[in-house]
């Protein structure tokens, strides 16, 4: 089995660092043309320079472009999708990766503003970015939508209740869109704890203890997630749709003991 994304165009939200940057890099070194999105132009330019260098080192000739936009701003989503179509002529793979978590605490303690912000970026954006990409051409040229969820969308834990609600809904949105959009494939990925800025506080406070309890004895790296996403986005996964795949170093199989 060979995993190649040659001839494909991908749009990755939240691609300037962490998991999104690793996905975009692996897509590009696998031959895809990639549009990187996040909010900050300078961070995007820096990520593009790194990805261009990785492609050169791998001897891969491809094309990477950037578009700064807040994923939760639906007009900006339209502009980013339009820019991708204008630059590359198609979108074969959309990765809904950008997410936010402005609130940590008891679920009933959340205020409406932070509740709305969490849902806007983590759930509303994946739905409407998918809609924009579908209408821009995926309806006629079937592709793949990958939603980055979380193991938190499958279980309960203190502090992350509101964030996890958005991820649980995203897992169901993945099923629902797979039902409605086939032969376009819609798949989800649910990472456990991965070492990024997003998870820095958790990694700092609980990382060593959690890693020691895991069957694979380490926390996740962005590249672990990128490898799975690249497989799912490729034609090697052409009979996979609707499900969300846990990737957590085995943390979830341990049970409570
Ligand atoms: N790290 C973990 O342990 C973990 C576990 C489970 C699931 N996840 C999920 O994995 C995904 C990536 O997380 P990460 O850990 O890689 O986070 P990260 O390192 O903080 O990176 C987040 C990326 O998203 C961008 N971003 C943030 N808000 C955005 C917005 N409103 N619009 C557009 N871009 C935005 C950031 O760039 P700008 O600041 O420039 O916008 C950055 O490029 C998220 O969906 C997260 O929920 C992470």
PDB file of C-alpha atoms and ligand atoms in Angstrom:
ATOM      1  CA  UNK A   1       0.000   0.000   0.000  1.00  0.00           C
ATOM      2  CA  UNK A   2       1.317   3.396  -0.950  1.00  0.00           C
ATOM      3  CA  UNK A   3      -0.064   6.554   0.561  1.00  0.00           C
ATOM      4  CA  UNK A   4       0.104   9.391  -1.912  1.00  0.00           C
ATOM      5  CA  UNK A   5      -1.927  12.564  -2.173  1.00  0.00           C
ATOM      6  CA  UNK A   6      -0.526  13.499  -5.551  1.00  0.00           C
ATOM      7  CA  UNK A   7      -3.035  15.398  -7.673  1.00  0.00           C
ATOM      8  CA  UNK A   8      -5.122  16.384  -4.658  1.00  0.00           C
ATOM      9  CA  UNK A   9      -5.804  19.816  -3.198  1.00  0.00           C
ATOM     10  CA  UNK A  10      -6.289  20.155   0.563  1.00  0.00           C
ATOM     11  CA  UNK A  11      -7.537  22.968   2.777  1.00  0.00           C
ATOM     12  CA  UNK A  12      -6.522  22.710   6.446  1.00  0.00           C
ATOM     13  CA  UNK A  13      -7.915  25.050   9.113  1.00  0.00           C
ATOM     14  CA  UNK A  14      -5.765  25.840  12.151  1.00  0.00           C
ATOM     15  CA  UNK A  15      -2.657  24.922  10.167  1.00  0.00           C
ATOM     16  CA  UNK A  16      -0.038  27.340  11.517  1.00  0.00           C
ATOM     17  CA  UNK A  17       1.074  25.119  14.412  1.00  0.00           C
ATOM     18  CA  UNK A  18       0.442  21.922  16.358  1.00  0.00           C
ATOM     19  CA  UNK A  19      -1.612  19.137  14.824  1.00  0.00           C
ATOM     20  CA  UNK A  20      -2.824  21.226  11.873  1.00  0.00           C
ATOM     21  CA  UNK A  21       0.713  22.138  10.811  1.00  0.00           C
ATOM     22  CA  UNK A  22       1.809  18.497  11.039  1.00  0.00           C
ATOM     23  CA  UNK A  23      -1.181  17.472   8.898  1.00  0.00           C
ATOM     24  CA  UNK A  24      -0.452  20.175   6.310  1.00  0.00           C
ATOM     25  CA  UNK A  25       3.236  19.225   6.207  1.00  0.00           C
ATOM     26  CA  UNK A  26       2.515  15.524   5.747  1.00  0.00           C
ATOM     27  CA  UNK A  27      -0.099  16.271   3.086  1.00  0.00           C
ATOM     28  CA  UNK A  28       2.386  18.450   1.179  1.00  0.00           C
ATOM     29  CA  UNK A  29       5.251  15.960   1.431  1.00  0.00           C
ATOM     30  CA  UNK A  30       2.771  13.315   0.207  1.00  0.00           C
ATOM     31  CA  UNK A  31       2.231  15.396  -2.934  1.00  0.00           C
ATOM     32  CA  UNK A  32      -0.906  17.444  -2.177  1.00  0.00           C
ATOM     33  CA  UNK A  33      -1.265  21.135  -2.902  1.00  0.00           C
ATOM     34  CA  UNK A  34      -2.251  22.711   0.397  1.00  0.00           C
ATOM     35  CA  UNK A  35      -4.015  25.883   1.527  1.00  0.00           C
ATOM     36  CA  UNK A  36      -3.131  26.716   5.139  1.00  0.00           C
ATOM     37  CA  UNK A  37      -5.609  28.661   7.257  1.00  0.00           C
ATOM     38  CA  UNK A  38      -5.328  30.186  10.718  1.00  0.00           C
ATOM     39  CA  UNK A  39      -5.947  33.672  12.102  1.00  0.00           C
ATOM     40  CA  UNK A  40      -2.404  35.093  12.050  1.00  0.00           C
ATOM     41  CA  UNK A  41      -0.712  35.913   8.748  1.00  0.00           C
ATOM     42  CA  UNK A  42       2.846  35.935  10.174  1.00  0.00           C
ATOM     43  CA  UNK A  43       2.419  32.497  11.789  1.00  0.00           C
ATOM     44  CA  UNK A  44       1.033  31.167   8.512  1.00  0.00           C
ATOM     45  CA  UNK A  45       3.986  32.550   6.544  1.00  0.00           C
ATOM     46  CA  UNK A  46       6.394  30.888   8.992  1.00  0.00           C
ATOM     47  CA  UNK A  47       4.547  27.561   8.684  1.00  0.00           C
ATOM     48  CA  UNK A  48       4.586  27.818   4.878  1.00  0.00           C
ATOM     49  CA  UNK A  49       8.364  28.386   4.917  1.00  0.00           C
ATOM     50  CA  UNK A  50       8.828  25.261   7.087  1.00  0.00           C
ATOM     51  CA  UNK A  51       6.581  23.188   4.847  1.00  0.00           C
ATOM     52  CA  UNK A  52       8.322  24.387   1.685  1.00  0.00           C
ATOM     53  CA  UNK A  53      11.647  23.366   3.256  1.00  0.00           C
ATOM     54  CA  UNK A  54      10.275  19.935   4.228  1.00  0.00           C
ATOM     55  CA  UNK A  55       9.074  19.390   0.647  1.00  0.00           C
ATOM     56  CA  UNK A  56      12.445  20.412  -0.765  1.00  0.00           C
ATOM     57  CA  UNK A  57      14.199  18.045   1.645  1.00  0.00           C
ATOM     58  CA  UNK A  58      11.843  15.231   0.610  1.00  0.00           C
ATOM     59  CA  UNK A  59      12.371  15.980  -3.083  1.00  0.00           C
ATOM     60  CA  UNK A  60       8.673  16.735  -3.532  1.00  0.00           C
ATOM     61  CA  UNK A  61       7.531  19.546  -5.777  1.00  0.00           C
ATOM     62  CA  UNK A  62       4.165  20.953  -4.704  1.00  0.00           C
ATOM     63  CA  UNK A  63       2.426  24.198  -3.943  1.00  0.00           C
ATOM     64  CA  UNK A  64       1.491  25.658  -0.541  1.00  0.00           C
ATOM     65  CA  UNK A  65      -0.512  28.845  -0.030  1.00  0.00           C
ATOM     66  CA  UNK A  66      -1.867  30.665   3.028  1.00  0.00           C
ATOM     67  CA  UNK A  67      -5.088  32.489   3.870  1.00  0.00           C
ATOM     68  CA  UNK A  68      -5.590  34.200   7.233  1.00  0.00           C
ATOM     69  CA  UNK A  69      -9.153  33.977   8.573  1.00  0.00           C
ATOM     70  CA  UNK A  70     -10.998  33.227  11.772  1.00  0.00           C
ATOM     71  CA  UNK A  71     -12.640  29.833  11.202  1.00  0.00           C
ATOM     72  CA  UNK A  72     -15.665  31.021  13.156  1.00  0.00           C
ATOM     73  CA  UNK A  73     -16.245  33.930  10.747  1.00  0.00           C
ATOM     74  CA  UNK A  74     -18.373  32.437   7.987  1.00  0.00           C
ATOM     75  CA  UNK A  75     -17.758  35.257   5.496  1.00  0.00           C
ATOM     76  CA  UNK A  76     -14.041  34.652   5.959  1.00  0.00           C
ATOM     77  CA  UNK A  77     -14.661  30.934   5.373  1.00  0.00           C
ATOM     78  CA  UNK A  78     -16.286  31.760   2.051  1.00  0.00           C
ATOM     79  CA  UNK A  79     -13.374  34.013   1.132  1.00  0.00           C
ATOM     80  CA  UNK A  80     -10.829  31.308   2.019  1.00  0.00           C
ATOM     81  CA  UNK A  81     -12.671  28.639   0.032  1.00  0.00           C
ATOM     82  CA  UNK A  82     -12.983  31.029  -2.936  1.00  0.00           C
ATOM     83  CA  UNK A  83      -9.261  31.844  -2.725  1.00  0.00           C
ATOM     84  CA  UNK A  84      -8.400  28.130  -2.667  1.00  0.00           C
ATOM     85  CA  UNK A  85     -10.572  27.463  -5.720  1.00  0.00           C
ATOM     86  CA  UNK A  86      -9.051  30.450  -7.547  1.00  0.00           C
ATOM     87  CA  UNK A  87      -5.489  29.320  -6.726  1.00  0.00           C
ATOM     88  CA  UNK A  88      -5.790  25.544  -7.175  1.00  0.00           C
ATOM     89  CA  UNK A  89      -9.054  24.959  -9.090  1.00  0.00           C
ATOM     90  CA  UNK A  90     -10.512  22.315  -6.725  1.00  0.00           C
ATOM     91  CA  UNK A  91     -10.703  21.200  -3.101  1.00  0.00           C
ATOM     92  CA  UNK A  92     -10.407  17.424  -2.643  1.00  0.00           C
ATOM     93  CA  UNK A  93      -9.735  17.356   1.101  1.00  0.00           C
ATOM     94  CA  UNK A  94     -11.023  19.656   3.846  1.00  0.00           C
ATOM     95  CA  UNK A  95      -9.600  19.222   7.338  1.00  0.00           C
ATOM     96  CA  UNK A  96     -11.692  20.947  10.009  1.00  0.00           C
ATOM     97  CA  UNK A  97      -8.952  21.210  12.618  1.00  0.00           C
ATOM     98  CA  UNK A  98      -9.183  24.705  14.170  1.00  0.00           C
ATOM     99  CA  UNK A  99     -10.708  24.690  17.649  1.00  0.00           C
ATOM    100  CA  UNK A 100     -10.836  26.767  20.791  1.00  0.00           C
ATOM    101  CA  UNK A 101     -11.386  26.236  24.484  1.00  0.00           C
ATOM    102  CA  UNK A 102     -11.980  29.528  26.301  1.00  0.00           C
ATOM    103  CA  UNK A 103     -13.629  27.954  29.371  1.00  0.00           C
ATOM    104  CA  UNK A 104     -12.371  25.437  31.911  1.00  0.00           C
ATOM    105  CA  UNK A 105     -14.661  24.456  34.770  1.00  0.00           C
ATOM    106  CA  UNK A 106     -17.942  22.909  35.812  1.00  0.00           C
ATOM    107  CA  UNK A 107     -20.310  22.610  32.867  1.00  0.00           C
ATOM    108  CA  UNK A 108     -23.120  24.510  34.608  1.00  0.00           C
ATOM    109  CA  UNK A 109     -20.703  27.329  35.483  1.00  0.00           C
ATOM    110  CA  UNK A 110     -20.197  28.421  31.875  1.00  0.00           C
ATOM    111  CA  UNK A 111     -21.380  31.864  30.693  1.00  0.00           C
ATOM    112  CA  UNK A 112     -23.253  32.332  27.399  1.00  0.00           C
ATOM    113  CA  UNK A 113     -20.419  34.224  25.672  1.00  0.00           C
ATOM    114  CA  UNK A 114     -17.807  31.493  26.154  1.00  0.00           C
ATOM    115  CA  UNK A 115     -20.367  28.767  25.406  1.00  0.00           C
ATOM    116  CA  UNK A 116     -21.206  30.477  22.096  1.00  0.00           C
ATOM    117  CA  UNK A 117     -17.535  31.054  21.200  1.00  0.00           C
ATOM    118  CA  UNK A 118     -16.695  27.381  21.792  1.00  0.00           C
ATOM    119  CA  UNK A 119     -19.595  26.207  19.629  1.00  0.00           C
ATOM    120  CA  UNK A 120     -18.887  28.813  16.954  1.00  0.00           C
ATOM    121  CA  UNK A 121     -15.318  27.688  16.287  1.00  0.00           C
ATOM    122  CA  UNK A 122     -15.546  23.961  17.156  1.00  0.00           C
ATOM    123  CA  UNK A 123     -18.917  23.003  15.653  1.00  0.00           C
ATOM    124  CA  UNK A 124     -20.485  25.775  13.578  1.00  0.00           C
ATOM    125  CA  UNK A 125     -17.255  26.302  11.612  1.00  0.00           C
ATOM    126  CA  UNK A 126     -16.826  22.620  10.569  1.00  0.00           C
ATOM    127  CA  UNK A 127     -20.440  22.527   9.380  1.00  0.00           C
ATOM    128  CA  UNK A 128     -20.272  25.742   7.382  1.00  0.00           C
ATOM    129  CA  UNK A 129     -16.727  25.219   6.010  1.00  0.00           C
ATOM    130  CA  UNK A 130     -18.003  21.832   4.781  1.00  0.00           C
ATOM    131  CA  UNK A 131     -21.028  23.561   3.243  1.00  0.00           C
ATOM    132  CA  UNK A 132     -18.841  26.137   1.462  1.00  0.00           C
ATOM    133  CA  UNK A 133     -16.447  23.462   0.146  1.00  0.00           C
ATOM    134  CA  UNK A 134     -19.371  21.292  -0.978  1.00  0.00           C
ATOM    135  CA  UNK A 135     -20.972  24.157  -2.873  1.00  0.00           C
ATOM    136  CA  UNK A 136     -17.644  25.293  -4.353  1.00  0.00           C
ATOM    137  CA  UNK A 137     -17.200  21.957  -6.126  1.00  0.00           C
ATOM    138  CA  UNK A 138     -17.012  18.880  -3.884  1.00  0.00           C
ATOM    139  CA  UNK A 139     -20.657  18.171  -4.758  1.00  0.00           C
ATOM    140  CA  UNK A 140     -19.499  17.463  -8.345  1.00  0.00           C
ATOM    141  CA  UNK A 141     -15.991  16.142  -7.620  1.00  0.00           C
ATOM    142  CA  UNK A 142     -16.277  13.850  -4.538  1.00  0.00           C
ATOM    143  CA  UNK A 143     -13.630  14.350  -1.894  1.00  0.00           C
ATOM    144  CA  UNK A 144     -12.911  13.836   1.784  1.00  0.00           C
ATOM    145  CA  UNK A 145     -13.803  15.874   4.864  1.00  0.00           C
ATOM    146  CA  UNK A 146     -11.799  15.110   8.014  1.00  0.00           C
ATOM    147  CA  UNK A 147     -13.072  16.462  11.328  1.00  0.00           C
ATOM    148  CA  UNK A 148     -10.610  16.649  14.219  1.00  0.00           C
ATOM    149  CA  UNK A 149     -12.633  15.739  17.293  1.00  0.00           C
ATOM    150  CA  UNK A 150     -11.247  14.491  20.637  1.00  0.00           C
ATOM    151  CA  UNK A 151     -11.527  11.465  22.910  1.00  0.00           C
ATOM    152  CA  UNK A 152     -13.254  13.977  25.192  1.00  0.00           C
ATOM    153  CA  UNK A 153     -16.251  13.801  22.849  1.00  0.00           C
ATOM    154  CA  UNK A 154     -16.703  10.143  23.826  1.00  0.00           C
ATOM    155  CA  UNK A 155     -16.405  10.323  27.614  1.00  0.00           C
ATOM    156  CA  UNK A 156     -16.852  12.633  30.571  1.00  0.00           C
ATOM    157  CA  UNK A 157     -14.109  14.499  32.407  1.00  0.00           C
ATOM    158  CA  UNK A 158     -14.047  17.442  34.783  1.00  0.00           C
ATOM    159  CA  UNK A 159     -13.283  20.910  33.452  1.00  0.00           C
ATOM    160  CA  UNK A 160     -13.696  20.231  29.745  1.00  0.00           C
ATOM    161  CA  UNK A 161     -17.451  19.580  29.684  1.00  0.00           C
ATOM    162  CA  UNK A 162     -18.382  22.399  27.298  1.00  0.00           C
ATOM    163  CA  UNK A 163     -15.455  21.796  24.918  1.00  0.00           C
ATOM    164  CA  UNK A 164     -16.278  18.081  24.950  1.00  0.00           C
ATOM    165  CA  UNK A 165     -19.921  18.816  24.078  1.00  0.00           C
ATOM    166  CA  UNK A 166     -18.735  20.435  20.854  1.00  0.00           C
ATOM    167  CA  UNK A 167     -16.526  17.439  20.057  1.00  0.00           C
ATOM    168  CA  UNK A 168     -19.346  14.951  20.779  1.00  0.00           C
ATOM    169  CA  UNK A 169     -21.563  16.901  18.388  1.00  0.00           C
ATOM    170  CA  UNK A 170     -18.757  16.978  15.816  1.00  0.00           C
ATOM    171  CA  UNK A 171     -18.532  13.174  15.973  1.00  0.00           C
ATOM    172  CA  UNK A 172     -22.247  12.993  15.193  1.00  0.00           C
ATOM    173  CA  UNK A 173     -21.960  15.656  12.474  1.00  0.00           C
ATOM    174  CA  UNK A 174     -19.323  13.398  10.902  1.00  0.00           C
ATOM    175  CA  UNK A 175     -21.786  10.465  10.802  1.00  0.00           C
ATOM    176  CA  UNK A 176     -24.628  12.618   9.550  1.00  0.00           C
ATOM    177  CA  UNK A 177     -22.629  14.245   6.737  1.00  0.00           C
ATOM    178  CA  UNK A 178     -21.212  10.859   5.704  1.00  0.00           C
ATOM    179  CA  UNK A 179     -24.809   9.699   5.312  1.00  0.00           C
ATOM    180  CA  UNK A 180     -25.785  12.743   3.269  1.00  0.00           C
ATOM    181  CA  UNK A 181     -22.687  13.462   1.169  1.00  0.00           C
ATOM    182  CA  UNK A 182     -21.500  10.074  -0.117  1.00  0.00           C
ATOM    183  CA  UNK A 183     -19.569   9.278  -2.261  1.00  0.00           C
ATOM    184  CA  UNK A 184     -17.705  12.147  -0.588  1.00  0.00           C
ATOM    185  CA  UNK A 185     -16.215  10.560   2.530  1.00  0.00           C
ATOM    186  CA  UNK A 186     -16.536  12.224   5.932  1.00  0.00           C
ATOM    187  CA  UNK A 187     -14.330  10.876   8.712  1.00  0.00           C
ATOM    188  CA  UNK A 188     -13.339  11.900  12.218  1.00  0.00           C
ATOM    189  CA  UNK A 189     -10.182  11.588  14.279  1.00  0.00           C
ATOM    190  CA  UNK A 190     -10.322  11.685  18.080  1.00  0.00           C
ATOM    191  CA  UNK A 191      -6.892  12.291  19.597  1.00  0.00           C
ATOM    192  CA  UNK A 192      -5.982  11.764  23.219  1.00  0.00           C
ATOM    193  CA  UNK A 193      -3.465  14.094  24.840  1.00  0.00           C
ATOM    194  CA  UNK A 194      -1.056  15.478  22.218  1.00  0.00           C
ATOM    195  CA  UNK A 195       1.886  17.754  23.024  1.00  0.00           C
ATOM    196  CA  UNK A 196       0.871  21.112  21.561  1.00  0.00           C
ATOM    197  CA  UNK A 197       0.367  24.640  22.889  1.00  0.00           C
ATOM    198  CA  UNK A 198      -3.369  23.906  23.100  1.00  0.00           C
ATOM    199  CA  UNK A 199      -2.761  21.160  25.661  1.00  0.00           C
ATOM    200  CA  UNK A 200       0.248  22.762  27.392  1.00  0.00           C
ATOM    201  CA  UNK A 201      -1.412  23.157  30.803  1.00  0.00           C
ATOM    202  CA  UNK A 202      -2.667  19.567  30.835  1.00  0.00           C
ATOM    203  CA  UNK A 203       0.689  18.246  29.630  1.00  0.00           C
ATOM    204  CA  UNK A 204       2.548  20.250  32.276  1.00  0.00           C
ATOM    205  CA  UNK A 205       0.301  19.206  35.159  1.00  0.00           C
ATOM    206  CA  UNK A 206      -0.625  15.616  34.296  1.00  0.00           C
ATOM    207  CA  UNK A 207       1.524  14.603  31.305  1.00  0.00           C
ATOM    208  CA  UNK A 208       4.107  12.391  33.008  1.00  0.00           C
ATOM    209  CA  UNK A 209       1.535  10.592  35.150  1.00  0.00           C
ATOM    210  CA  UNK A 210      -0.802   9.987  32.196  1.00  0.00           C
ATOM    211  CA  UNK A 211       2.023   8.776  29.959  1.00  0.00           C
ATOM    212  CA  UNK A 212       3.213   6.306  32.596  1.00  0.00           C
ATOM    213  CA  UNK A 213      -0.296   4.790  32.760  1.00  0.00           C
ATOM    214  CA  UNK A 214      -0.652   4.385  28.990  1.00  0.00           C
ATOM    215  CA  UNK A 215       0.080   1.063  27.268  1.00  0.00           C
ATOM    216  CA  UNK A 216       2.409   2.916  24.851  1.00  0.00           C
ATOM    217  CA  UNK A 217       4.036   4.971  27.674  1.00  0.00           C
ATOM    218  CA  UNK A 218       4.124   8.327  25.937  1.00  0.00           C
ATOM    219  CA  UNK A 219       1.904  11.266  25.053  1.00  0.00           C
ATOM    220  CA  UNK A 220       0.969  11.933  21.448  1.00  0.00           C
ATOM    221  CA  UNK A 221       3.004  13.997  19.008  1.00  0.00           C
ATOM    222  CA  UNK A 222       1.335  16.023  16.229  1.00  0.00           C
ATOM    223  CA  UNK A 223       2.960  13.694  13.698  1.00  0.00           C
ATOM    224  CA  UNK A 224       1.079  10.692  15.174  1.00  0.00           C
ATOM    225  CA  UNK A 225      -2.202  12.402  14.316  1.00  0.00           C
ATOM    226  CA  UNK A 226      -0.953  13.615  10.922  1.00  0.00           C
ATOM    227  CA  UNK A 227      -0.076  10.050   9.898  1.00  0.00           C
ATOM    228  CA  UNK A 228      -3.621   8.810  10.582  1.00  0.00           C
ATOM    229  CA  UNK A 229      -5.239  11.831   8.919  1.00  0.00           C
ATOM    230  CA  UNK A 230      -3.070  11.407   5.813  1.00  0.00           C
ATOM    231  CA  UNK A 231      -4.129   7.760   5.515  1.00  0.00           C
ATOM    232  CA  UNK A 232      -7.803   8.669   5.973  1.00  0.00           C
ATOM    233  CA  UNK A 233      -7.562  11.456   3.384  1.00  0.00           C
ATOM    234  CA  UNK A 234      -5.923   9.170   0.827  1.00  0.00           C
ATOM    235  CA  UNK A 235      -7.449   6.738  -1.648  1.00  0.00           C
ATOM    236  CA  UNK A 236      -6.041   3.916   0.520  1.00  0.00           C
ATOM    237  CA  UNK A 237      -9.010   4.646   2.838  1.00  0.00           C
ATOM    238  CA  UNK A 238     -11.591   4.636   0.037  1.00  0.00           C
ATOM    239  CA  UNK A 239     -14.032   2.321   1.885  1.00  0.00           C
ATOM    240  CA  UNK A 240     -13.989   4.318   5.132  1.00  0.00           C
ATOM    241  CA  UNK A 241     -16.604   6.910   5.970  1.00  0.00           C
ATOM    242  CA  UNK A 242     -18.751   8.107   8.865  1.00  0.00           C
ATOM    243  CA  UNK A 243     -16.679   6.866  11.795  1.00  0.00           C
ATOM    244  CA  UNK A 244     -14.333   8.682  14.148  1.00  0.00           C
ATOM    245  CA  UNK A 245     -11.048   6.976  14.965  1.00  0.00           C
ATOM    246  CA  UNK A 246      -9.500   7.167  18.417  1.00  0.00           C
ATOM    247  CA  UNK A 247      -5.734   7.707  18.508  1.00  0.00           C
ATOM    248  CA  UNK A 248      -4.586   7.956  22.112  1.00  0.00           C
ATOM    249  CA  UNK A 249      -1.614   5.679  22.789  1.00  0.00           C
ATOM    250  CA  UNK A 250      -4.041   3.151  24.242  1.00  0.00           C
ATOM    251  CA  UNK A 251      -5.111   5.452  27.093  1.00  0.00           C
ATOM    252  CA  UNK A 252      -8.764   4.514  26.639  1.00  0.00           C
ATOM    253  CA  UNK A 253      -8.300   0.747  26.850  1.00  0.00           C
ATOM    254  CA  UNK A 254      -6.849   0.922  30.326  1.00  0.00           C
ATOM    255  CA  UNK A 255     -10.124   1.322  32.255  1.00  0.00           C
ATOM    256  CA  UNK A 256     -10.113   2.645  35.785  1.00  0.00           C
ATOM    257  CA  UNK A 257      -7.671   0.214  37.439  1.00  0.00           C
TER     258      UNK A 257
HETATM  259  N1  LIG B   1      -3.545  18.826  21.678  1.00  0.00           N
HETATM  260  C1  LIG B   1      -4.371  17.918  22.160  1.00  0.00           C
HETATM  261  O1  LIG B   1      -4.110  17.245  23.181  1.00  0.00           O
HETATM  262  C2  LIG B   1      -5.669  17.635  21.464  1.00  0.00           C
HETATM  263  C3  LIG B   1      -6.422  16.534  21.889  1.00  0.00           C
HETATM  264  C4  LIG B   1      -7.627  16.251  21.261  1.00  0.00           C
HETATM  265  C5  LIG B   1      -8.052  17.045  20.205  1.00  0.00           C
HETATM  266  N2  LIG B   1      -7.308  18.126  19.817  1.00  0.00           N
HETATM  267  C6  LIG B   1      -7.818  18.920  18.695  1.00  0.00           C
HETATM  268  O2  LIG B   1      -6.803  19.043  17.718  1.00  0.00           O
HETATM  269  C7  LIG B   1      -7.010  20.250  16.974  1.00  0.00           C
HETATM  270  C8  LIG B   1      -5.722  21.042  16.897  1.00  0.00           C
HETATM  271  O3  LIG B   1      -5.304  21.361  18.219  1.00  0.00           O
HETATM  272  P1  LIG B   1      -3.768  21.637  18.577  1.00  0.00           P
HETATM  273  O4  LIG B   1      -3.524  20.939  19.850  1.00  0.00           O
HETATM  274  O5  LIG B   1      -2.907  21.388  17.403  1.00  0.00           O
HETATM  275  O6  LIG B   1      -3.845  23.211  18.867  1.00  0.00           O
HETATM  276  P2  LIG B   1      -2.720  24.379  18.708  1.00  0.00           P
HETATM  277  O7  LIG B   1      -1.357  23.830  18.735  1.00  0.00           O
HETATM  278  O8  LIG B   1      -3.128  25.416  19.694  1.00  0.00           O
HETATM  279  O9  LIG B   1      -3.000  24.916  17.229  1.00  0.00           O
HETATM  280  C9  LIG B   1      -4.249  25.478  16.937  1.00  0.00           C
HETATM  281  C10 LIG B   1      -4.223  26.031  15.524  1.00  0.00           C
HETATM  282  O10 LIG B   1      -5.523  26.557  15.230  1.00  0.00           O
HETATM  283  C11 LIG B   1      -5.415  27.940  14.908  1.00  0.00           C
HETATM  284  N3  LIG B   1      -6.639  28.564  15.384  1.00  0.00           N
HETATM  285  C12 LIG B   1      -7.069  28.721  16.655  1.00  0.00           C
HETATM  286  N4  LIG B   1      -8.269  29.330  16.667  1.00  0.00           N
HETATM  287  C13 LIG B   1      -8.600  29.549  15.369  1.00  0.00           C
HETATM  288  C14 LIG B   1      -9.711  30.138  14.734  1.00  0.00           C
HETATM  289  N5  LIG B   1     -10.730  30.657  15.422  1.00  0.00           N
HETATM  290  N6  LIG B   1      -9.716  30.192  13.381  1.00  0.00           N
HETATM  291  C15 LIG B   1      -8.692  29.711  12.649  1.00  0.00           C
HETATM  292  N7  LIG B   1      -7.608  29.139  13.209  1.00  0.00           N
HETATM  293  C16 LIG B   1      -7.567  29.067  14.548  1.00  0.00           C
HETATM  294  C17 LIG B   1      -4.116  28.416  15.565  1.00  0.00           C
HETATM  295  O11 LIG B   1      -3.506  29.510  14.905  1.00  0.00           O
HETATM  296  P3  LIG B   1      -3.903  31.065  15.165  1.00  0.00           P
HETATM  297  O12 LIG B   1      -3.767  31.299  16.638  1.00  0.00           O
HETATM  298  O13 LIG B   1      -2.940  31.818  14.317  1.00  0.00           O
HETATM  299  O14 LIG B   1      -5.303  31.224  14.668  1.00  0.00           O
HETATM  300  C18 LIG B   1      -3.258  27.170  15.349  1.00  0.00           C
HETATM  301  O15 LIG B   1      -2.780  27.148  14.014  1.00  0.00           O
HETATM  302  C19 LIG B   1      -8.182  20.960  17.670  1.00  0.00           C
HETATM  303  O16 LIG B   1      -9.374  20.648  16.980  1.00  0.00           O
HETATM  304  C20 LIG B   1      -8.212  20.341  19.048  1.00  0.00           C
HETATM  305  O17 LIG B   1      -9.499  20.411  19.623  1.00  0.00           O
HETATM  306  C21 LIG B   1      -6.121  18.441  20.409  1.00  0.00           C
END
